[in-house]
mmCIF file of C-alpha atoms in Angstrom:
data_model
loop_
_atom_site.group_PDB
_atom_site.id
_atom_site.type_symbol
_atom_site.label_atom_id
_atom_site.label_comp_id
_atom_site.label_asym_id
_atom_site.label_seq_id
_atom_site.Cartn_x
_atom_site.Cartn_y
_atom_site.Cartn_z
ATOM 1 C CA MET A 1386 -128.170 -150.649 207.486
ATOM 2 C CA GLN A 1387 -131.417 -152.195 206.282
ATOM 3 C CA TYR A 1388 -132.140 -151.048 202.748
ATOM 4 C CA LYS A 1389 -134.385 -154.035 202.064
ATOM 5 C CA LYS A 1390 -137.045 -152.892 204.516
ATOM 6 C CA VAL A 1391 -140.435 -152.346 202.942
ATOM 7 C CA GLU A 1392 -140.850 -148.772 204.190
ATOM 8 C CA ILE A 1393 -138.332 -145.962 203.797
ATOM 9 C CA CYS A 1394 -139.194 -142.315 204.441
ATOM 10 C CA GLY A 1395 -142.815 -143.404 204.790
ATOM 11 C CA VAL A 1396 -142.785 -144.868 201.272
ATOM 12 C CA ASP A 1397 -143.784 -148.508 200.786
ATOM 13 C CA THR A 1398 -140.962 -149.601 198.491
ATOM 14 C CA SER A 1399 -142.722 -152.832 197.584
ATOM 15 C CA GLN A 1400 -145.445 -150.794 195.899
ATOM 16 C CA LEU A 1401 -143.197 -148.445 193.913
ATOM 17 C CA PRO A 1402 -144.168 -148.306 190.224
ATOM 18 C CA VAL A 1403 -141.735 -149.059 187.404
ATOM 19 C CA LEU A 1404 -141.919 -147.069 184.180
ATOM 20 C CA ARG A 1405 -141.040 -148.420 180.758
ATOM 21 C CA GLU A 1406 -138.584 -146.411 178.649
ATOM 22 C CA GLN A 1407 -141.332 -145.314 176.277
ATOM 23 C CA GLU A 1408 -143.384 -144.040 179.226
ATOM 24 C CA LYS A 1409 -140.393 -142.137 180.598
ATOM 25 C CA GLU A 1410 -139.776 -140.457 177.249
ATOM 26 C CA GLN A 1411 -143.403 -139.392 176.963
ATOM 27 C CA LEU A 1412 -143.549 -138.089 180.535
ATOM 28 C CA LEU A 1413 -140.255 -136.220 180.111
ATOM 29 C CA LYS A 1414 -141.620 -134.397 177.074
ATOM 30 C CA LEU A 1415 -144.772 -133.439 178.986
ATOM 31 C CA ALA A 1416 -142.770 -132.360 182.037
ATOM 32 C CA LYS A 1417 -140.519 -130.172 179.878
ATOM 33 C CA ASN A 1418 -143.668 -128.449 178.633
ATOM 34 C CA GLY A 1419 -144.703 -127.596 182.192
ATOM 35 C CA ASP A 1420 -146.966 -130.561 182.986
ATOM 36 C CA LYS A 1421 -146.668 -130.848 186.789
ATOM 37 C CA ASN A 1422 -148.586 -134.145 186.949
ATOM 38 C CA ALA A 1423 -146.171 -135.715 184.450
ATOM 39 C CA ARG A 1424 -143.228 -134.475 186.533
ATOM 40 C CA ASP A 1425 -144.719 -135.983 189.710
ATOM 41 C CA GLU A 1426 -145.367 -139.278 187.906
ATOM 42 C CA LEU A 1427 -141.749 -139.306 186.695
ATOM 43 C CA ILE A 1428 -140.491 -138.800 190.227
ATOM 44 C CA ASN A 1429 -142.661 -141.589 191.656
ATOM 45 C CA GLY A 1430 -141.799 -143.856 188.740
ATOM 46 C CA ASN A 1431 -138.051 -143.537 189.387
ATOM 47 C CA LEU A 1432 -137.944 -143.926 193.174
ATOM 48 C CA ARG A 1433 -136.762 -147.519 192.711
ATOM 49 C CA LEU A 1434 -133.766 -146.072 190.868
ATOM 50 C CA VAL A 1435 -132.977 -143.901 193.912
ATOM 51 C CA LEU A 1436 -133.367 -146.937 196.160
ATOM 52 C CA SER A 1437 -130.893 -148.954 194.082
ATOM 53 C CA VAL A 1438 -128.346 -146.098 194.112
ATOM 54 C CA ILE A 1439 -128.331 -145.587 197.892
ATOM 55 C CA GLN A 1440 -127.499 -149.266 198.386
ATOM 56 C CA ARG A 1441 -124.013 -148.398 197.109
ATOM 57 C CA PHE A 1442 -123.527 -146.352 200.285
ATOM 58 C CA SER A 1443 -124.664 -149.065 202.708
ATOM 59 C CA ASN A 1444 -121.261 -149.193 204.472
ATOM 60 C CA ARG A 1445 -121.206 -145.503 205.466
ATOM 61 C CA GLY A 1446 -123.275 -145.871 208.618
ATOM 62 C CA GLU A 1447 -125.716 -143.226 207.397
ATOM 63 C CA ASN A 1448 -129.463 -143.238 207.986
ATOM 64 C CA PRO A 1449 -131.076 -144.765 204.860
ATOM 65 C CA ASP A 1450 -134.048 -142.407 205.153
ATOM 66 C CA ASP A 1451 -131.705 -139.409 204.948
ATOM 67 C CA LEU A 1452 -129.855 -140.839 201.953
ATOM 68 C CA PHE A 1453 -133.146 -141.630 200.225
ATOM 69 C CA GLN A 1454 -134.343 -138.040 200.633
ATOM 70 C CA VAL A 1455 -131.043 -136.675 199.303
ATOM 71 C CA GLY A 1456 -131.193 -139.142 196.410
ATOM 72 C CA CYS A 1457 -134.694 -137.885 195.576
ATOM 73 C CA ILE A 1458 -133.276 -134.361 195.309
ATOM 74 C CA GLY A 1459 -130.743 -135.687 192.795
ATOM 75 C CA LEU A 1460 -133.563 -137.401 190.898
ATOM 76 C CA ILE A 1461 -135.599 -134.180 190.722
ATOM 77 C CA LYS A 1462 -132.554 -132.264 189.471
ATOM 78 C CA SER A 1463 -132.082 -134.959 186.826
ATOM 79 C CA ILE A 1464 -135.658 -134.579 185.605
ATOM 80 C CA ASP A 1465 -135.443 -130.781 185.519
ATOM 81 C CA ASN A 1466 -132.064 -130.680 183.746
ATOM 82 C CA PHE A 1467 -132.348 -133.634 181.372
ATOM 83 C CA ASP A 1468 -131.992 -132.729 177.700
ATOM 84 C CA ILE A 1469 -134.591 -134.747 175.791
ATOM 85 C CA THR A 1470 -132.885 -133.932 172.474
ATOM 86 C CA GLN A 1471 -129.841 -136.004 173.433
ATOM 87 C CA ASN A 1472 -129.784 -139.686 172.490
ATOM 88 C CA VAL A 1473 -129.262 -140.785 176.102
ATOM 89 C CA ARG A 1474 -131.419 -142.960 178.352
ATOM 90 C CA PHE A 1475 -132.770 -141.046 181.329
ATOM 91 C CA SER A 1476 -131.374 -143.540 183.860
ATOM 92 C CA THR A 1477 -127.884 -143.162 182.331
ATOM 93 C CA TYR A 1478 -128.086 -139.444 183.059
ATOM 94 C CA ALA A 1479 -129.918 -139.689 186.403
ATOM 95 C CA VAL A 1480 -127.702 -142.214 188.208
ATOM 96 C CA PRO A 1481 -124.547 -140.036 188.263
ATOM 97 C CA MET A 1482 -126.668 -137.032 189.276
ATOM 98 C CA ILE A 1483 -128.138 -138.952 192.218
ATOM 99 C CA ILE A 1484 -124.711 -140.302 193.206
ATOM 100 C CA GLY A 1485 -123.237 -136.797 193.016
ATOM 101 C CA GLU A 1486 -125.976 -135.371 195.243
ATOM 102 C CA ILE A 1487 -125.410 -138.088 197.862
ATOM 103 C CA ARG A 1488 -121.626 -137.667 197.780
ATOM 104 C CA ARG A 1489 -122.024 -133.918 198.202
ATOM 105 C CA TYR A 1490 -124.290 -134.522 201.197
ATOM 106 C CA LEU A 1491 -121.821 -136.969 202.755
ATOM 107 C CA ARG A 1492 -118.935 -134.558 202.157
ATOM 108 C CA ASP A 1493 -120.754 -131.566 203.658
ATOM 109 C CA ASN A 1494 -121.976 -133.508 206.684
ATOM 110 C CA ASN A 1495 -118.812 -135.444 207.415
ATOM 111 C CA SER A 1496 -117.513 -133.887 210.609
ATOM 112 C CA ILE A 1497 -114.308 -135.284 212.082
ATOM 113 C CA ARG A 1498 -115.220 -137.571 214.951
ATOM 114 C CA VAL A 1499 -112.891 -137.662 217.934
ATOM 115 C CA SER A 1500 -112.968 -140.856 219.989
ATOM 116 C CA ARG A 1501 -114.117 -140.729 223.605
ATOM 117 C CA SER A 1502 -110.762 -142.004 224.908
ATOM 118 C CA ILE A 1503 -108.838 -139.195 223.164
ATOM 119 C CA LYS A 1504 -111.268 -136.618 224.554
ATOM 120 C CA ASP A 1505 -110.825 -138.030 228.071
ATOM 121 C CA THR A 1506 -107.046 -137.795 227.704
ATOM 122 C CA ALA A 1507 -107.358 -134.196 226.532
ATOM 123 C CA TYR A 1508 -109.507 -133.167 229.485
ATOM 124 C CA LYS A 1509 -107.151 -134.858 231.959
ATOM 125 C CA ALA A 1510 -104.208 -133.082 230.314
ATOM 126 C CA MET A 1511 -106.005 -129.757 230.637
ATOM 127 C CA GLN A 1512 -106.668 -130.378 234.339
ATOM 128 C CA ILE A 1513 -102.986 -131.119 234.923
ATOM 129 C CA LYS A 1514 -102.001 -128.026 232.936
ATOM 130 C CA GLU A 1515 -104.287 -125.808 235.008
ATOM 131 C CA ARG A 1516 -103.064 -127.292 238.299
ATOM 132 C CA ILE A 1517 -99.388 -126.749 237.398
ATOM 133 C CA MET A 1518 -100.068 -123.185 236.234
ATOM 134 C CA ASN A 1519 -101.860 -122.352 239.487
ATOM 135 C CA LYS A 1520 -99.125 -123.907 241.602
ATOM 136 C CA TYR A 1521 -95.976 -122.746 239.803
ATOM 137 C CA GLN A 1522 -97.300 -119.741 237.825
ATOM 138 C CA ARG A 1523 -95.937 -121.097 234.577
ATOM 139 C CA GLU A 1524 -97.013 -123.135 231.560
ATOM 140 C CA PRO A 1525 -96.158 -126.842 231.948
ATOM 141 C CA THR A 1526 -94.287 -128.657 229.195
ATOM 142 C CA VAL A 1527 -95.852 -131.475 227.229
ATOM 143 C CA GLU A 1528 -93.317 -133.826 228.799
ATOM 144 C CA GLU A 1529 -94.505 -132.905 232.312
ATOM 145 C CA ILE A 1530 -98.117 -133.568 231.409
ATOM 146 C CA ALA A 1531 -97.207 -136.851 229.725
ATOM 147 C CA ALA A 1532 -95.231 -137.943 232.793
ATOM 148 C CA GLU A 1533 -98.171 -137.313 235.121
ATOM 149 C CA LEU A 1534 -100.563 -139.155 232.832
ATOM 150 C CA GLY A 1535 -98.086 -141.963 232.237
ATOM 151 C CA ILE A 1536 -98.512 -141.868 228.466
ATOM 152 C CA PRO A 1537 -96.198 -140.987 225.528
ATOM 153 C CA ARG A 1538 -95.674 -137.317 224.677
ATOM 154 C CA GLU A 1539 -97.179 -137.852 221.206
ATOM 155 C CA ASP A 1540 -100.467 -139.031 222.734
ATOM 156 C CA VAL A 1541 -100.745 -135.816 224.754
ATOM 157 C CA VAL A 1542 -100.123 -133.665 221.671
ATOM 158 C CA GLU A 1543 -102.695 -135.616 219.638
ATOM 159 C CA ALA A 1544 -105.299 -135.372 222.405
ATOM 160 C CA LEU A 1545 -104.879 -131.628 222.930
ATOM 161 C CA GLU A 1546 -104.967 -130.918 219.192
ATOM 162 C CA SER A 1547 -108.144 -132.968 218.783
ATOM 163 C CA ILE A 1548 -110.210 -130.524 220.853
ATOM 164 C CA VAL A 1549 -108.852 -127.333 219.302
ATOM 165 C CA GLU A 1550 -111.439 -125.518 217.193
ATOM 166 C CA PRO A 1551 -110.344 -124.641 213.614
ATOM 167 C CA VAL A 1552 -109.353 -120.995 213.201
ATOM 168 C CA SER A 1553 -110.796 -118.936 210.367
ATOM 169 C CA LEU A 1554 -108.388 -117.218 207.979
ATOM 170 C CA TYR A 1555 -110.397 -114.077 208.700
ATOM 171 C CA GLU A 1556 -109.868 -114.314 212.468
ATOM 172 C CA PRO A 1557 -108.481 -110.922 213.647
ATOM 173 C CA VAL A 1558 -105.156 -111.335 215.464
ATOM 174 C CA PHE A 1559 -104.193 -107.677 216.002
ATOM 175 C CA SER A 1560 -105.816 -104.267 215.662
ATOM 176 C CA GLU A 1561 -104.370 -100.805 216.037
ATOM 177 C CA GLY A 1562 -105.693 -97.437 214.879
ATOM 178 C CA GLY A 1563 -108.515 -99.024 212.933
ATOM 179 C CA ASP A 1564 -106.148 -101.274 210.935
ATOM 180 C CA THR A 1565 -106.860 -104.936 211.547
ATOM 181 C CA ILE A 1566 -104.456 -107.773 210.819
ATOM 182 C CA TYR A 1567 -106.125 -111.095 210.089
ATOM 183 C CA MET A 1568 -104.841 -114.645 210.360
ATOM 184 C CA MET A 1569 -104.491 -114.885 206.572
ATOM 185 C CA ASP A 1570 -102.133 -111.875 206.665
ATOM 186 C CA GLN A 1571 -99.707 -113.935 208.741
ATOM 187 C CA ILE A 1572 -99.448 -116.696 206.145
ATOM 188 C CA GLY A 1573 -96.635 -116.065 203.725
ATOM 189 C CA ASP A 1574 -95.428 -117.577 200.482
ATOM 190 C CA LYS A 1575 -91.793 -117.582 199.434
ATOM 191 C CA ASN A 1576 -92.899 -117.514 195.807
ATOM 192 C CA ASP A 1577 -95.170 -114.448 196.069
ATOM 193 C CA ASP A 1578 -93.488 -112.589 193.161
ATOM 194 C CA LYS A 1579 -93.509 -115.628 190.902
ATOM 195 C CA ASN A 1580 -97.139 -116.379 191.772
ATOM 196 C CA TRP A 1581 -98.110 -112.797 190.911
ATOM 197 C CA LEU A 1582 -96.535 -113.049 187.471
ATOM 198 C CA ASP A 1583 -97.978 -116.501 186.892
ATOM 199 C CA GLU A 1584 -101.439 -115.194 187.772
ATOM 200 C CA ILE A 1585 -101.222 -112.507 185.082
ATOM 201 C CA ALA A 1586 -100.130 -115.078 182.483
ATOM 202 C CA LEU A 1587 -102.906 -117.429 183.594
ATOM 203 C CA LYS A 1588 -105.611 -114.772 183.200
ATOM 204 C CA GLU A 1589 -104.413 -114.017 179.677
ATOM 205 C CA ALA A 1590 -104.398 -117.714 178.782
ATOM 206 C CA ILE A 1591 -107.938 -118.251 180.139
ATOM 207 C CA LYS A 1592 -109.276 -115.569 177.769
ATOM 208 C CA SER A 1593 -108.547 -117.921 174.860
ATOM 209 C CA LEU A 1594 -110.845 -120.651 176.202
ATOM 210 C CA SER A 1595 -114.398 -121.237 174.997
ATOM 211 C CA ASP A 1596 -117.337 -120.536 177.326
ATOM 212 C CA ARG A 1597 -117.879 -124.271 177.828
ATOM 213 C CA GLU A 1598 -114.214 -124.843 178.715
ATOM 214 C CA LYS A 1599 -114.304 -121.955 181.183
ATOM 215 C CA ARG A 1600 -117.445 -123.343 182.772
ATOM 216 C CA ILE A 1601 -115.945 -126.821 183.133
ATOM 217 C CA LEU A 1602 -112.790 -125.462 184.801
ATOM 218 C CA ARG A 1603 -114.864 -123.267 187.110
ATOM 219 C CA LEU A 1604 -117.062 -126.192 188.190
ATOM 220 C CA ARG A 1605 -114.101 -128.563 188.565
ATOM 221 C CA PHE A 1606 -111.521 -126.393 190.294
ATOM 222 C CA MET A 1607 -113.462 -123.538 191.899
ATOM 223 C CA GLN A 1608 -116.533 -125.437 193.041
ATOM 224 C CA GLY A 1609 -114.709 -128.744 193.558
ATOM 225 C CA LYS A 1610 -117.129 -130.882 191.554
ATOM 226 C CA THR A 1611 -116.227 -134.263 190.084
ATOM 227 C CA GLN A 1612 -116.223 -134.896 186.346
ATOM 228 C CA MET A 1613 -119.361 -136.995 186.866
ATOM 229 C CA GLU A 1614 -121.128 -134.094 188.592
ATOM 230 C CA VAL A 1615 -120.007 -131.667 185.880
ATOM 231 C CA SER A 1616 -121.298 -133.975 183.157
ATOM 232 C CA GLY A 1617 -124.663 -134.074 184.892
ATOM 233 C CA GLU A 1618 -124.872 -130.312 185.217
ATOM 234 C CA ILE A 1619 -123.766 -129.527 181.667
ATOM 235 C CA GLY A 1620 -125.591 -132.436 180.033
ATOM 236 C CA ILE A 1621 -122.694 -134.165 178.299
ATOM 237 C CA SER A 1622 -120.879 -137.433 178.996
ATOM 238 C CA GLN A 1623 -118.061 -137.738 181.521
ATOM 239 C CA ALA A 1624 -115.724 -138.700 178.669
ATOM 240 C CA GLN A 1625 -116.497 -135.404 176.919
ATOM 241 C CA VAL A 1626 -115.922 -133.478 180.155
ATOM 242 C CA SER A 1627 -112.566 -135.224 180.592
ATOM 243 C CA ARG A 1628 -111.522 -134.429 177.021
ATOM 244 C CA LEU A 1629 -112.569 -130.770 177.221
ATOM 245 C CA GLU A 1630 -110.944 -130.348 180.635
ATOM 246 C CA LYS A 1631 -107.640 -131.809 179.418
ATOM 247 C CA GLY A 1632 -107.695 -129.622 176.318
ATOM 248 C CA ALA A 1633 -108.389 -126.492 178.369
ATOM 249 C CA LEU A 1634 -105.597 -127.266 180.821
ATOM 250 C CA ASP A 1635 -103.181 -127.823 177.943
ATOM 251 C CA LYS A 1636 -104.084 -124.398 176.544
ATOM 252 C CA ILE A 1637 -103.430 -122.549 179.812
ATOM 253 C CA LYS A 1638 -100.429 -124.588 180.971
ATOM 254 C CA LEU A 1639 -97.720 -122.136 182.119
#
């Protein structure tokens, strides 16, 4: 991956401007007051920061142009959400925001890749399965398929599972008289009664938390964000997020 190339996303990186801290502070104040030109100048003046951040992801095999664009989104969010009243350098706040945006992009676009050899094995296994079913009018065993392919049974199982599409929990499995049973209805829990009681106790305990504590827990455990991402969204340090999160969990511990 060539991050040192002069042009990325049509931008000549060798010509990118660099803003001094005093200039950033002045532009941030203007941007917060609705000055669009100041906001645009801030974005252009911090593109080098985005470029330096995406170099951390050089071993992911991702297109640098794509990562640069995603990093720019993180930069824009940083500018729009930065609290100028806090005694924090803009770059200190922006870097984790940019990193969080890129990690979110990588997470959302990271599909499981199945190797060509495993796919070939799966298709051969399916051909053998169909031939045996047509000839003997029965489903072949995994051992029979493995014997014909001359490979271990485990390899057949792995290959066939690799091409199975994930099933939604809301996939209907049975319907009668207008009542539909979904896949999630077939998944049980031996601790259903205990979980029900614990849930009631948990809801009561959560009521005692402050709005900020509730927000941190919601972002962390319902939206799956990292402490770094939460700190960027709320506008406090990661250390503060960690302390508040620990305190909130201690309060609601069952």
